XYZ file of C-alpha atoms in Angstrom:
80
model
C 28.598 -26.715 25.201
C 30.465 -23.402 25.330
C 34.181 -23.453 25.987
C 36.043 -20.363 27.130
C 39.011 -19.992 24.777
C 40.232 -16.737 26.335
C 43.647 -16.737 28.009
C 43.684 -17.290 31.756
C 46.428 -14.723 32.274
C 46.237 -11.124 31.076
C 48.163 -10.190 27.947
C 49.244 -6.916 29.568
C 50.032 -6.084 33.167
C 50.920 -2.900 35.048
C 49.650 -0.684 32.276
C 47.775 2.601 32.277
C 45.382 3.406 29.452
C 44.040 6.847 28.668
C 40.890 7.067 26.589
C 39.791 10.462 25.374
C 37.074 12.093 23.370
C 37.213 15.141 21.123
C 34.059 16.434 22.817
C 35.330 19.549 24.604
C 32.498 19.427 27.141
C 33.335 15.849 28.156
C 37.118 16.244 27.917
C 38.527 19.498 29.235
C 42.013 18.357 28.190
C 41.155 18.270 24.473
C 42.694 21.345 22.888
C 41.263 20.916 19.414
C 43.147 20.936 16.121
C 46.740 22.113 16.427
C 49.855 22.435 14.312
C 52.764 20.054 14.787
C 54.693 22.875 16.490
C 51.819 23.563 18.911
C 51.490 19.862 19.744
C 55.248 19.567 20.330
C 55.186 22.564 22.676
C 52.195 21.179 24.580
C 53.766 17.731 24.957
C 57.074 19.267 26.069
C 55.513 21.501 28.740
C 52.711 19.399 30.236
C 53.035 17.026 33.168
C 50.163 14.645 33.860
C 49.326 11.998 36.450
C 51.708 9.538 34.744
C 54.546 12.063 34.617
C 55.884 14.414 31.936
C 54.074 13.991 28.632
C 57.372 14.062 26.745
C 58.533 10.977 28.680
C 55.287 9.180 27.822
C 55.789 10.075 24.162
C 59.373 8.820 24.165
C 58.360 5.551 25.882
C 55.616 5.092 23.297
C 58.137 5.770 20.532
C 60.500 3.151 21.991
C 57.727 0.574 22.396
C 56.445 1.262 18.890
C 59.935 0.745 17.485
C 60.226 -2.607 19.258
C 56.815 -3.632 17.956
C 57.650 -2.481 14.426
C 60.866 -4.506 14.484
C 59.022 -7.588 15.744
C 56.451 -7.267 12.948
C 59.235 -6.882 10.366
C 60.978 -9.977 11.740
C 57.742 -11.952 11.697
C 57.016 -10.724 8.192
C 60.441 -11.780 6.908
C 60.042 -15.280 8.371
C 56.578 -15.603 6.843
C 57.885 -14.608 3.397
C 60.826 -17.039 3.569
């Protein structure tokens, strides 16, 4: 007998996900290889459906920091 062990509530809610490809024909937004300066300029100037790209980057930075701290905390308790 098969039992469904998946959670009954979603792990994430109210979230937008953007999946992209480097295929320029399939993704007109892909600019190709770029320097750090070019990427910074592009992120600073562009506004997408979710708002200014720079705000998305800063929110991702904040969320990544929180996640990094949680992993460090977990790691320190596992090593204790």
